[in-house]
Amino acid sequence: MIVLEGIKKTYENKKGRFEALKTIDLTIKKGEIFGFVGYSGAGKSTLLRLINGLELPSQGTVTIDNKELSDLSKRAIRKERQSIGMIFQHFNLLWSRTVLENIMFPLEIANVTKEKRIKKAKELIELVGLSDKENAYPSQLSGGEKQRVGIARALANDPKVLLSDEATSALDPQTTDEVLKLLEKINKELNVTIILITHEMEVVRKICHRVAVMDSGEIVEEGPVLDVFKQP
Ligand code: ADP
Ligand code: ADP
């Protein structure tokens, strides 16, 4: 469902040209949990920004459900982006708003009526297991709880795809496991394709179906997790 073909991404600045991505070809299937691993600077975040249409490739095409992003208008890309949820390492919550209000926020932007916003946000709060924290502020929550809010907010517009940028990197191992279990449940029950980037091999081993190992802007290995991380 997500096809990356002949992707290159070059950044130009005062110091010259820098090839952040060199020839990426990859297909991510519907319903898959796909992981990108690699050291800092490998190009993982750049690739994620191309998938959610925040940036366009210098060469090549990104096609999501048969729609090529570079063919779309800015407005159509913004619409397309509503069908992609995103979660972050530092949660990116609004600190002056409650859990319920944070989750309602993307629905406000999408012009959903207040009644429907509240109904949807409450369903999502239940899904992520935070029913008793609905009126709490982010500062009153643990790291794991904050990420649950981030996940619920990312699901507000019923996305087909959820992108995760180091979503468990700020969490302890036990909390990481809980968040990974929640992501697996979302993948299975809501049939959401999950694409995650991480520097933690354990995260990939635990939930990914397939993985691409990135280094210096290239995919150096790719396949089912069990094949790529085969014990010698
Ligand atoms: P990763 O997510 O794997 O750590 P990134 O995709 O963030 O890697 O970065 C890949 C490379 O591209 C890095 O060397 C980074 O400095 C460079 N880069 C990323 N964004 C920009 C930009 N907007 N301008 C110039 N260079 C950039
Ligand atoms: P609002 O737009 O609801 O008024 P704020 O102005 O309180 O939200 O926060 C804007 C952003 O600043 C938040 O998304 C959050 O990332 C960051 N931020 C605000 N307060 C804090 C804090 N106490 N600790 C860390 N980050 C904060």
Tab-separated table of C-alpha atoms and ligand atoms in Angstrom, residues 9-13 16 18-21 37-49 55 165-166 197-198 214 216-217, ligand 1:
chain	number	residue	atom	x	y	z
A	9	LYS	CA	16.697	13.107	-0.912
A	10	THR	CA	19.379	15.768	-1.124
A	11	TYR	CA	19.609	18.746	1.210
A	12	GLU	CA	21.427	21.839	0.018
A	13	ASN	CA	22.714	24.470	2.381
A	16	GLY	CA	27.035	22.270	0.100
A	18	PHE	CA	24.169	16.414	1.415
A	19	GLU	CA	22.570	13.151	0.294
A	20	ALA	CA	20.362	12.129	3.224
A	21	LEU	CA	18.763	9.299	1.205
A	37	VAL	CA	16.460	0.686	12.462
A	38	GLY	CA	19.848	2.318	12.179
A	39	TYR	CA	22.187	4.721	13.877
A	40	SER	CA	21.484	8.409	14.286
A	41	GLY	CA	21.901	10.194	10.944
A	42	ALA	CA	21.035	7.107	8.858
A	43	GLY	CA	18.050	8.854	7.255
A	44	LYS	CA	15.150	7.282	9.168
A	45	SER	CA	13.345	10.521	10.079
A	46	THR	CA	13.850	11.896	6.583
A	47	LEU	CA	12.113	8.811	5.188
A	48	LEU	CA	9.231	9.215	7.653
A	49	ARG	CA	8.777	12.864	6.592
A	55	GLU	CA	8.648	16.837	2.414
A	165	ASP	CA	9.212	8.220	15.679
A	166	GLU	CA	11.146	6.660	18.583
A	197	ILE	CA	11.651	4.051	13.533
A	198	THR	CA	13.801	3.131	16.482
A	214	MET	CA	19.466	1.766	7.342
A	216	SER	CA	24.158	6.412	5.546
A	217	GLY	CA	20.951	6.956	3.580
B	1	ADP	P1	17.958	9.578	11.525
B	1	ADP	O1	16.500	9.818	11.710
B	1	ADP	O2	18.259	8.197	11.053
B	1	ADP	O3	18.765	9.948	12.726
B	1	ADP	P2	17.801	11.842	9.724
B	1	ADP	O4	16.838	11.450	8.680
B	1	ADP	O5	17.313	12.727	10.818
B	1	ADP	O6	18.465	10.525	10.333
B	1	ADP	O7	19.048	12.576	9.065
B	1	ADP	C1	19.802	12.029	8.005
B	1	ADP	C2	20.859	13.016	7.608
B	1	ADP	O8	20.268	14.108	6.907
B	1	ADP	C3	21.585	13.625	8.799
B	1	ADP	O9	22.968	13.687	8.493
B	1	ADP	C4	20.989	15.001	8.930
B	1	ADP	O10	21.931	15.909	9.454
B	1	ADP	C5	20.603	15.336	7.501
B	1	ADP	N1	19.438	16.229	7.463
B	1	ADP	C6	18.198	15.922	7.881
B	1	ADP	N2	17.354	16.966	7.679
B	1	ADP	C7	18.089	17.954	7.117
B	1	ADP	C8	17.806	19.281	6.657
B	1	ADP	N3	16.578	19.798	6.737
B	1	ADP	N4	18.829	19.999	6.128
B	1	ADP	C9	20.069	19.475	6.025
B	1	ADP	N5	20.407	18.240	6.415
B	1	ADP	C10	19.433	17.485	6.972
